């Protein structure tokens, strides 16, 4: 019999609560978490009671240092955090996910879980024991006999669990360089024969011929080639330069012609401009002359008319005449007026005198004849009238009689009185002009006619 | 069998072709020589080669044409002076202002030019033992060219420092010297014309910083176009 079979690997006690459920579970153990701070997820303590929470919040893991920190290290955690590549992190699970052997989350189990685990373990143990007991065994030895384990092979074999191992080493020699192949010397065949010459074997002329041929031939050939090349090149250059020269000449000619053309054009332009200017000046001059002539003609009559107007306006006045007119004549007129007024007054006075005389006479005469009485009341309103008529100042230029014929004085009595008054008037007023007498008499007659 | 020793003294006899030693400079020398010969096309190769190597050994200017000149006319037995050859002479002799006639003759011979031509040229003007090179050059040009102006063209091409094909420019003084000399030799052209011409050329030259261009006095400046 071979060795015992390897014991089956013990099944790892998986936690009873599946992982996803754990994720979904409201962390009742959360309050316990702060009591034992988990170094891995300190954030859990801060997570509030949400529907979704992580046992460990996703975060980038820092690189695991390859070597443990030395014993006398400084405070751990002061070193800068190194992050490693997720792909090269040995801690990341690789491979298929459908047949994964899940390492249980080694959260520190709760006492409840511990107990459950213990129980599970006990149960498993019990199961195993039971299984062992179930295994078919050989029957018990009969009484007096004993079961002994014996080997029946030809040769005894020591049975042990431990396999005999023997270590054997083997090593090759260091490699040597391949030794060089030996010089191949073919086996000597043939017979050795010797001979001797009398003279020179070497004929210089013949020997040198090929050299000479090559030398001279090559030289000539090369020289020819080179000469041809140089010749061609020089020819090309010469050609090119000649062409450039020609072109330069042509360009110079073109430039010259252009210059000439430009000069001509400029000259022409200048001449044209000059001519235009001249024409313009001529036109201006003609216009000026025409304007001048017209203005002259237009204004020829201006001065006389102006003077006429002025003269008519009275600007040109003889100062003496003006003086006479403005001062002397009015004065003269006033004087004459006064004079006339005086005269008139005198006349009126005279008239009134005559009147009073005549009235007195008439009164004297009327006392006697009673027929003269109607004349007396008629006479009475007259004197107040006549003096009024006489006293009216009548400024006239010509010495008209001051008493103008009044249609009111339609008194037939007047005729008689005036007739009577006329005579003394004519007698007394000799200075009066006869015209006035005639006029007054005419006036009287007119009055008479009116009546 | 005769013992043929190579030209160079050898410490030991040679046995194989590999032992023949060629001087390292030899190929170059040969090449240059060949090229010069191809370019110059001397009638008498030996004569010319002798001149070449002697000039080379003395360090003088080599009697080599700069450019390969195609012979324009059917080759006579001994063709005469060409532009290229005149250039060669100019290259060789112009550093000296006055040239000895003997030397001139020698150089002439080296170029395998006929002697009569030299005599003819020298007779155009009376020269003594010494020849002023510029005058000789002018006479040579007059031999080359048919007219005065074409001679001047050749002279410009020879004397110019410009690269070939470009405007062959020479200073005005040189130009006027040559022109007046040739005119005097020619004798047909009156002096006033010469003066007028030179004056006109001078005007143009002043615009070109004192240099006379081919196109200043030629209607068709280039033979290539």
XYZ file of C-alpha atoms in Angstrom:
676
model
C 0.000 0.000 0.000
C 1.157 3.208 -0.885
C 1.259 6.075 1.431
C -1.827 7.532 2.731
C -3.532 9.688 0.342
C -2.972 13.253 0.856
C -5.601 14.448 3.138
C -8.174 16.412 1.320
C -7.641 20.021 1.613
C -9.817 21.329 4.261
C -12.540 23.439 2.920
C -12.125 26.901 4.045
C -14.928 27.978 6.221
C -16.651 30.596 4.196
C -18.482 33.106 6.130
C -22.092 32.429 6.332
C -23.204 35.783 5.078
C -22.553 36.239 1.387
C -20.539 39.245 0.454
C -23.104 41.102 -1.505
C -25.512 40.952 1.317
C -22.905 42.362 3.461
C -22.584 45.236 1.134
C -26.264 45.903 1.247
C -26.558 45.530 4.930
C -26.981 48.622 6.876
C -23.866 48.621 8.871
C -25.013 47.811 12.333
C -21.502 47.071 13.156
C -20.640 50.537 12.162
C -20.888 51.865 15.663
C -18.486 49.172 16.692
C -16.077 50.197 14.011
C -14.804 53.275 15.671
C -14.087 51.250 18.774
C -11.556 49.171 16.894
C -10.232 51.346 14.168
C -9.763 49.472 10.990
C -6.598 50.603 9.342
C -7.950 49.876 5.960
C -11.098 51.849 5.826
C -11.262 54.689 8.190
C -13.821 56.304 5.989
C -16.508 53.869 6.933
C -16.901 55.542 10.269
C -17.735 58.727 8.556
C -20.247 57.162 6.181
C -23.785 57.995 7.160
C -26.633 55.494 7.080
C -27.207 55.367 3.321
C -28.654 52.640 1.251
C -25.394 51.847 -0.350
C -22.208 51.673 1.559
C -18.955 50.025 1.124
C -17.086 47.909 3.481
C -14.062 49.521 2.071
C -14.385 52.600 0.021
C -12.709 52.341 -3.336
C -9.379 54.060 -3.347
C -6.076 53.835 -5.074
C -3.811 51.611 -3.219
C -0.370 52.770 -2.505
C 2.464 50.661 -3.680
C 3.526 48.018 -1.375
C 7.134 48.533 -0.518
C 9.323 45.781 -1.687
C 11.317 45.633 1.441
C 10.235 45.942 4.942
C 11.248 49.134 6.569
C 14.409 48.759 8.567
C 14.041 48.240 12.229
C 15.291 51.592 13.133
C 13.198 53.390 10.621
C 11.914 56.852 11.181
C 8.254 57.402 11.684
C 6.466 55.388 9.160
C 4.040 57.221 7.045
C 6.225 60.266 6.583
C 7.554 58.946 3.328
C 5.797 60.106 0.219
C 3.030 57.815 -0.827
C 3.978 55.911 -3.929
C 1.235 54.692 -6.106
C 1.769 51.680 -8.228
C 0.225 50.662 -11.448
C -2.934 48.775 -10.948
C -2.041 46.335 -13.676
C 1.165 45.324 -12.014
C -0.151 45.074 -8.572
C 0.137 41.542 -7.281
C -2.728 42.086 -5.002
C -5.194 42.504 -7.806
C -7.143 39.463 -8.608
C -6.727 38.153 -12.110
C -8.426 35.520 -14.040
C -12.000 34.423 -14.449
C -14.573 35.558 -12.089
C -17.004 32.685 -12.387
C -14.951 30.114 -10.622
C -13.193 32.197 -8.187
C -11.933 30.949 -4.950
C -12.799 33.805 -2.858
C -10.577 34.607 -0.015
C -12.893 35.487 2.726
C -12.940 38.997 3.816
C -10.908 38.864 6.904
C -12.784 41.390 8.736
C -12.391 40.922 12.368
C -15.306 38.725 13.010
C -17.851 39.590 15.497
C -18.274 37.309 18.484
C -21.445 36.120 16.903
C -19.542 35.201 13.812
C -16.774 33.677 15.823
C -19.254 31.519 17.572
C -20.852 30.525 14.349
C -17.488 29.670 12.912
C -16.692 27.576 15.895
C -19.895 25.798 15.575
C -19.331 25.249 11.918
C -15.919 23.940 12.614
C -17.223 21.607 15.212
C -19.847 20.403 12.884
C -17.368 19.769 10.183
C -15.155 17.913 12.519
C -18.043 15.840 13.631
C -18.949 15.159 10.088
C -15.497 14.017 9.303
C -15.388 11.809 12.238
C -18.644 10.356 11.245
C -17.391 9.759 7.789
C -14.405 7.957 9.091
C -16.496 5.836 11.136
C -18.602 5.051 8.154
C -15.706 3.876 6.115
C -15.681 0.108 5.595
C -13.053 -1.454 7.568
C -11.734 -4.841 7.830
C -13.558 -6.949 10.314
C -12.249 -7.129 13.813
C -9.792 -9.779 14.535
C -11.040 -12.960 15.877
C -10.327 -13.652 19.465
C -6.860 -14.639 20.179
C -5.659 -13.271 16.909
C -4.247 -9.961 16.005
C -4.100 -8.009 12.922
C -0.596 -7.234 11.914
C 0.573 -5.273 9.050
C 2.923 -7.336 6.974
C 4.621 -6.980 3.685
C 4.308 -9.855 1.353
C 6.642 -8.846 -1.353
C 9.830 -10.515 -2.118
C 11.846 -7.830 -0.702
C 10.988 -5.844 2.281
C 10.307 -2.323 1.666
C 10.560 0.286 4.218
C 7.396 2.278 4.125
C 7.601 5.673 5.287
C 5.913 8.836 4.509
C 9.092 10.481 3.815
C 10.393 9.832 0.406
C 14.017 9.152 0.118
C 15.598 11.871 -1.782
C 19.022 11.961 -3.143
C 20.671 15.055 -4.562
C 22.944 14.545 -7.456
C 24.836 17.273 -9.227
C 26.458 17.284 -12.549
C 28.524 19.848 -14.297
C 30.152 20.112 -17.658
C 33.657 21.261 -18.239
C 34.292 24.805 -19.303
C 34.153 25.190 -23.059
C 37.395 25.313 -24.849
C 37.958 27.323 -28.004
C 37.896 25.345 -31.090
C 41.481 24.751 -32.031
C 42.423 25.960 -35.477
C 42.161 23.476 -38.212
C 45.508 21.984 -38.984
C 47.104 23.213 -42.102
C 46.084 21.081 -44.931
C 49.014 19.854 -46.644
C 48.001 17.547 -49.336
C 49.997 14.582 -49.742
C 52.842 15.044 -52.032
C 52.397 13.556 -55.391
C 54.512 13.701 -58.444
C 58.145 13.592 -59.003
C 60.646 16.349 -58.291
C 62.518 17.653 -61.300
C 65.150 20.458 -61.494
C 66.565 22.515 -64.348
C 68.974 25.439 -64.848
C 69.007 28.425 -67.186
C 72.025 29.993 -68.738
C 70.950 33.552 -68.948
C 68.273 35.971 -67.876
C 64.737 34.918 -67.792
C 63.435 38.332 -67.345
C 63.110 40.504 -70.421
C 62.294 43.978 -69.385
C 60.812 45.087 -72.642
C 58.425 42.247 -72.817
C 57.552 42.460 -69.218
C 57.015 46.135 -69.268
C 54.829 46.066 -72.305
C 51.572 45.400 -70.571
C 52.389 47.979 -67.983
C 53.240 50.457 -70.626
C 50.189 49.669 -72.593
C 48.018 50.240 -69.643
C 49.902 53.267 -68.569
C 50.018 55.004 -71.853
C 46.664 53.857 -72.999
C 44.946 54.813 -69.858
C 46.759 58.071 -69.715
C 45.825 59.003 -73.189
C 42.314 57.852 -72.765
C 41.908 59.656 -69.505
C 43.540 62.751 -70.865
C 41.272 62.691 -73.821
C 38.219 62.269 -71.676
C 39.238 64.996 -69.376
C 40.034 67.315 -72.180
C 36.719 66.613 -73.768
C 34.910 67.192 -70.544
C 36.712 70.370 -69.842
C 36.182 71.472 -73.337
C 32.504 70.805 -73.149
C 32.189 72.538 -69.852
C 34.138 75.513 -71.030
C 32.078 75.647 -74.150
C 28.887 75.605 -72.172
C 30.111 78.309 -69.902
C 31.237 80.401 -72.782
C 27.944 79.928 -74.458
C 26.091 80.875 -71.345
C 28.153 83.954 -70.811
C 27.797 85.016 -74.365
C 24.082 84.660 -74.031
C 24.099 86.600 -70.794
C 26.108 89.270 -72.472
C 23.666 89.480 -75.300
C 20.823 89.652 -72.909
C 22.525 92.377 -70.960
C 23.024 94.297 -74.115
C 19.401 93.892 -74.988
C 18.314 94.865 -71.518
C 20.462 97.937 -71.671
C 18.933 98.785 -74.976
C 15.472 98.235 -73.623
C 16.232 100.398 -70.671
C 17.541 103.098 -72.868
C 14.474 102.973 -75.008
C 12.257 102.972 -71.995
C 14.083 105.959 -70.655
C 13.686 107.689 -73.914
C 10.051 106.848 -74.083
C 9.516 108.029 -70.582
C 11.246 111.261 -71.333
C 9.137 111.773 -74.407
C 6.011 111.094 -72.531
C 6.979 113.429 -69.772
C 7.857 116.095 -72.240
C 4.592 115.653 -73.999
C 2.712 115.751 -70.762
C 4.474 118.865 -69.728
C 3.772 120.555 -73.007
C 0.172 119.569 -72.838
C -0.169 120.870 -69.364
C 1.441 124.078 -70.353
C -0.920 124.460 -73.248
C -3.898 123.722 -71.047
C -2.775 126.298 -68.597
C -2.346 128.811 -71.320
C -5.825 128.133 -72.635
C -7.238 128.431 -69.212
C -5.509 131.716 -68.662
C -6.769 132.996 -71.941
C -10.271 132.041 -71.104
C -10.017 133.683 -67.761
C -8.693 136.818 -69.282
C -11.470 136.942 -71.848
C -14.012 136.427 -69.134
C -12.491 139.133 -67.069
C -12.564 141.532 -69.950
C -16.165 140.707 -70.721
C -17.114 141.086 -67.109
C -15.343 144.340 -66.928
C -17.033 145.669 -70.026
C -20.393 144.549 -68.851
C -19.918 146.008 -65.426
C -18.759 149.209 -66.919
C -21.751 149.402 -69.157
C -24.079 148.437 -66.375
C -22.738 150.942 -64.037
C -22.256 153.685 -66.569
C -25.568 155.124 -65.714
C -25.042 154.585 -62.069
C -23.343 157.794 -61.194
C -25.681 160.146 -62.890
C -28.645 158.311 -61.516
C -27.135 158.264 -58.134
C -26.488 161.892 -58.295
C -29.898 162.474 -59.604
C -31.427 160.589 -56.801
C -29.358 162.370 -54.337
C -30.109 165.673 -55.860
C -33.768 164.770 -55.837
C -33.469 163.591 -52.345
C -32.219 166.953 -51.529
C -28.723 165.919 -50.509
C -27.079 168.541 -52.593
C -28.342 171.678 -51.276
C -26.996 175.096 -51.403
C -26.359 175.791 -47.783
C -27.199 179.431 -48.123
C -30.430 178.648 -49.889
C -31.194 176.003 -47.319
C -30.360 178.333 -44.624
C -32.572 180.933 -46.097
C -35.333 178.437 -46.568
C -35.144 176.900 -43.158
C -34.614 179.915 -41.110
C -35.033 183.062 -42.880
C -38.255 182.443 -44.635
C -40.132 181.060 -41.643
C -38.944 183.950 -39.673
C -40.026 186.174 -42.452
C -43.346 184.462 -42.574
C -43.878 184.734 -38.898
C -42.959 188.318 -39.066
C -45.296 188.844 -41.963
C -47.977 187.007 -40.094
C -47.515 189.125 -37.143
C -47.527 192.108 -39.301
C -50.645 190.973 -41.025
C -52.226 190.044 -37.775
C -51.473 193.384 -36.594
C -52.973 194.741 -39.670
C -55.946 192.532 -39.346
C -56.296 193.434 -35.777
C -56.122 196.987 -36.744
C -58.777 196.414 -39.300
C -60.894 194.613 -36.880
C -60.413 197.316 -34.436
C -61.307 199.712 -37.114
C -64.245 197.603 -38.056
C -65.421 197.507 -34.558
C -64.847 201.170 -34.183
C -66.781 201.795 -37.311
C -69.352 199.425 -36.136
C -69.765 201.053 -32.826
C -69.847 204.358 -34.524
C -72.351 203.143 -37.008
C -74.338 201.541 -34.253
C -74.279 204.580 -32.271
C -75.277 206.500 -35.302
C -77.923 203.967 -36.085
C -79.121 204.056 -32.547
C -79.144 207.656 -32.751
C -80.976 207.449 -35.979
C -83.243 204.594 -34.897
C -84.576 206.417 -31.890
C -86.249 208.581 -34.104
C -87.859 206.271 -36.681
C -89.645 203.326 -35.034
C -89.271 201.290 -38.183
C -85.675 200.820 -37.421
C -86.440 198.759 -34.341
C -86.368 195.329 -35.911
C -82.944 196.189 -37.008
C -81.807 196.866 -33.534
C -82.313 193.334 -32.193
C -80.819 192.147 -35.362
C -77.894 194.386 -34.829
C -77.365 193.224 -31.337
C -76.557 189.624 -32.075
C -74.352 190.818 -34.857
C -71.754 192.647 -32.920
C -71.036 189.626 -30.811
C -70.806 187.685 -33.987
C -68.657 190.011 -35.886
C -66.078 190.463 -33.264
C -65.965 186.696 -33.016
C -65.518 186.419 -36.723
C -62.996 189.143 -36.634
C -61.066 187.782 -33.760
C -60.476 184.494 -35.312
C -56.887 184.409 -36.318
C -56.487 183.308 -39.827
C -52.974 182.739 -40.795
C -52.759 182.919 -44.479
C -49.993 183.618 -46.721
C -51.649 186.379 -48.632
C -53.347 189.151 -46.947
C -56.893 187.926 -47.255
C -59.537 189.636 -45.303
C -59.836 187.846 -42.011
C -63.596 187.770 -41.939
C -64.555 185.011 -44.228
C -68.009 184.903 -45.535
C -70.141 182.990 -43.200
C -73.398 181.670 -44.540
C -74.883 182.216 -41.100
C -74.549 185.872 -41.492
C -77.360 186.056 -43.912
C -78.580 189.328 -42.659
C -79.977 191.624 -45.086
C -79.309 194.269 -42.543
C -75.711 193.690 -42.862
C -75.843 194.752 -46.361
C -77.065 198.083 -45.383
C -74.641 198.379 -42.525
C -71.757 197.177 -44.430
C -72.622 199.400 -47.227
C -72.638 202.082 -44.759
C -69.544 200.719 -43.143
C -67.866 200.322 -46.452
C -67.785 203.832 -47.185
C -66.038 204.845 -44.091
C -63.799 201.834 -44.467
C -62.822 202.871 -47.874
C -62.277 206.232 -46.565
C -60.208 205.131 -43.613
C -58.356 202.143 -44.765
C -56.445 203.545 -47.522
C -53.652 201.233 -46.823
C -55.873 198.315 -47.639
C -55.574 197.029 -50.991
C -58.370 197.709 -53.326
C -58.527 193.987 -53.897
C -59.722 193.423 -50.408
C -62.405 196.021 -50.847
C -63.539 194.456 -53.958
C -63.515 191.117 -52.387
C -65.476 192.189 -49.451
C -67.918 193.896 -51.661
C -68.121 190.808 -53.703
C -68.686 188.930 -50.588
C -71.447 191.194 -49.642
C -73.077 190.860 -52.946
C -72.814 187.138 -52.591
C -74.489 187.306 -49.283
C -77.160 189.369 -50.775
C -77.585 186.865 -53.491
C -77.840 184.095 -51.005
C -80.593 185.759 -49.254
C 70.570 36.846 -74.792
C 71.606 40.249 -73.898
C 71.207 41.364 -70.410
C 68.822 44.202 -70.591
C 69.081 46.334 -67.538
C 66.177 48.688 -66.932
C 66.901 52.369 -67.055
C 66.821 52.795 -63.354
C 69.702 51.282 -61.425
C 68.360 48.393 -59.439
C 69.797 46.920 -56.302
C 68.900 43.520 -57.581
C 67.790 42.044 -60.806
C 64.185 41.743 -61.515
C 62.484 38.490 -61.836
C 58.897 39.258 -62.390
C 56.716 41.936 -63.672
C 55.574 42.886 -60.266
C 58.969 44.167 -59.478
C 58.859 46.870 -62.020
C 58.443 50.116 -60.186
C 56.713 53.035 -61.716
C 57.480 56.392 -60.208
C 54.354 57.673 -58.598
C 54.461 61.096 -60.241
C 54.814 59.693 -63.680
C 51.170 59.091 -64.458
C 50.235 62.598 -63.524
C 52.961 64.134 -65.557
C 52.036 62.005 -68.480
C 48.409 62.877 -68.149
C 49.036 66.582 -68.020
C 51.349 66.360 -70.923
C 48.842 64.402 -72.948
C 46.101 66.812 -72.195
C 48.254 69.745 -73.113
C 49.222 68.072 -76.319
C 45.625 67.299 -77.197
C 44.602 70.855 -76.487
C 47.446 72.542 -78.250
C 47.575 70.265 -81.281
C 51.097 71.175 -82.266
C 52.205 70.421 -85.747
C 55.543 69.237 -84.594
C 54.887 67.222 -81.525
C 58.506 66.618 -80.666
C 59.502 70.230 -80.937
C 56.620 71.279 -78.924
C 57.132 68.577 -76.336
C 60.696 69.689 -75.886
C 59.491 73.222 -75.373
C 56.846 72.039 -73.002
C 59.156 70.084 -70.804
C 61.865 72.691 -70.806
C 59.346 75.322 -69.800
C 58.026 72.976 -67.192
C 61.425 72.280 -65.808
C 62.294 75.969 -65.741
C 59.009 76.831 -64.194
C 57.953 79.149 -66.996
C 54.523 79.496 -68.442
C 53.740 76.456 -70.506
C 53.085 76.812 -74.200
C 49.638 75.344 -73.814
C 46.414 76.626 -75.201
C 43.665 77.088 -72.705
C 40.977 75.843 -74.926
C 40.883 73.371 -77.707
C 40.736 75.278 -80.880
C 39.055 73.623 -83.726
C 40.888 74.376 -86.932
C 38.597 76.581 -88.933
C 40.190 76.098 -92.276
C 41.567 73.089 -94.052
C 44.906 72.403 -92.520
C 47.842 73.398 -94.550
C 51.162 71.836 -93.903
C 51.979 74.488 -91.436
C 49.175 76.697 -90.434
C 49.831 80.101 -89.154
C 49.041 82.158 -86.188
C 45.724 81.596 -84.562
C 44.000 83.331 -81.754
C 44.826 80.571 -79.341
C 48.485 80.642 -80.232
C 48.560 84.363 -79.902
C 47.018 83.963 -76.527
C 49.699 81.508 -75.593
C 52.348 83.925 -76.654
C 50.654 86.652 -74.744
C 50.544 84.495 -71.676
C 54.177 83.739 -71.987
C 55.557 87.091 -72.957
C 53.282 89.793 -71.636
C 54.804 89.931 -68.160
C 57.835 91.412 -69.755
C 56.995 94.744 -71.263
C 59.685 94.655 -73.894
C 60.577 91.389 -75.491
C 63.810 90.434 -77.047
C 63.423 89.511 -80.680
C 65.465 86.361 -80.251
C 63.308 85.221 -77.422
C 60.264 85.989 -79.435
C 61.614 83.933 -82.260
C 62.290 81.075 -79.935
C 58.839 81.084 -78.520
C 57.483 81.381 -81.972
C 59.376 78.312 -82.990
C 58.256 76.400 -79.998
C 54.739 76.791 -81.074
C 55.617 75.413 -84.459
C 54.633 78.557 -86.217
C 56.135 79.496 -89.546
C 59.048 81.825 -89.416
C 57.953 83.855 -92.403
C 54.893 84.992 -90.663
C 56.950 86.300 -87.824
C 59.162 88.167 -90.212
C 56.174 89.596 -91.983
C 54.731 90.851 -88.759
C 57.961 92.322 -87.627
C 58.278 94.169 -90.850
C 54.977 95.956 -90.460
C 56.571 98.319 -88.053
C 60.169 99.012 -87.509
C 61.332 97.291 -84.434
C 64.788 97.121 -83.106
C 66.186 94.446 -80.917
C 63.450 94.879 -78.464
C 59.828 94.713 -79.295
C 57.113 96.237 -77.236
C 54.830 93.378 -76.580
C 51.607 95.297 -76.897
C 52.513 96.513 -80.299
C 53.392 93.061 -81.410
C 50.141 91.833 -80.042
C 48.305 94.469 -81.963
C 50.049 93.474 -85.131
C 49.308 89.867 -84.504
C 45.663 90.694 -84.065
C 45.688 92.618 -87.282
C 47.035 89.518 -88.994
C 44.191 87.519 -87.534
C 41.439 89.909 -88.311
C 40.342 91.250 -91.616
C 39.396 94.679 -90.446
C 40.457 97.081 -87.798
C 37.439 96.421 -85.697
C 37.789 92.679 -85.878
C 41.400 93.022 -84.841
C 40.253 95.051 -81.923
C 37.808 92.323 -81.111
C 40.556 89.749 -81.040
C 42.688 92.003 -78.954
C 39.875 92.390 -76.464
C 39.407 88.687 -76.285
C 43.035 88.121 -75.660
C 43.544 90.846 -73.161
C 40.438 90.571 -71.118
C 40.331 89.158 -67.668
C 36.693 88.222 -68.021
C 35.804 84.589 -68.458
C 35.394 83.385 -71.937
C 32.168 84.149 -73.652
C 31.296 87.019 -71.400
C 31.796 90.604 -72.264
C 35.459 90.869 -73.037
C 36.283 94.036 -71.212
C 39.516 95.864 -71.289
C 40.412 99.174 -69.810
C 39.854 102.110 -72.010
C 43.474 103.209 -72.023
C 44.602 99.907 -73.399
C 41.919 100.000 -75.989
C 42.714 103.458 -77.136
C 46.407 102.672 -77.297
C 45.900 99.655 -79.445
C 43.385 101.318 -81.630
C 45.426 104.365 -82.302
C 48.505 102.247 -82.941
C 46.735 100.090 -85.433
C 45.190 103.064 -87.061
C 48.577 104.627 -87.379
C 49.973 101.475 -88.865
C 47.089 101.176 -91.201
C 47.442 104.695 -92.397
C 44.142 104.789 -94.233
C 42.021 106.102 -91.456
C 42.221 109.826 -90.849
C 43.075 111.070 -87.438
C 39.792 112.883 -86.907
C 37.839 109.744 -87.379
C 40.029 108.028 -84.901
C 39.481 110.819 -82.438
C 35.756 110.783 -82.910
C 35.575 107.068 -82.554
C 37.680 107.047 -79.450
C 35.652 109.825 -77.975
C 32.459 107.913 -78.508
C 33.952 104.825 -77.003
C 35.145 106.814 -74.045
C 31.683 108.090 -73.358
C 30.318 104.625 -73.207
C 33.227 103.377 -71.184
C 32.644 106.016 -68.573
C 29.252 104.578 -67.936
C 30.815 101.180 -67.496
C 33.433 102.181 -64.979
C 36.122 102.752 -67.489
C 35.884 99.457 -69.274
C 35.231 99.001 -72.939
C 32.889 96.226 -73.878
C 32.790 94.357 -77.116
C 29.363 95.563 -77.912
C 30.464 99.133 -77.602
C 32.213 99.021 -80.879
C 30.828 95.983 -82.570
C 27.404 95.606 -84.039
C 27.459 91.894 -83.502
C 29.356 91.214 -80.374
C 29.546 87.493 -80.255
C 30.516 84.842 -82.697
C 28.493 82.256 -80.883
C 25.099 83.727 -81.645
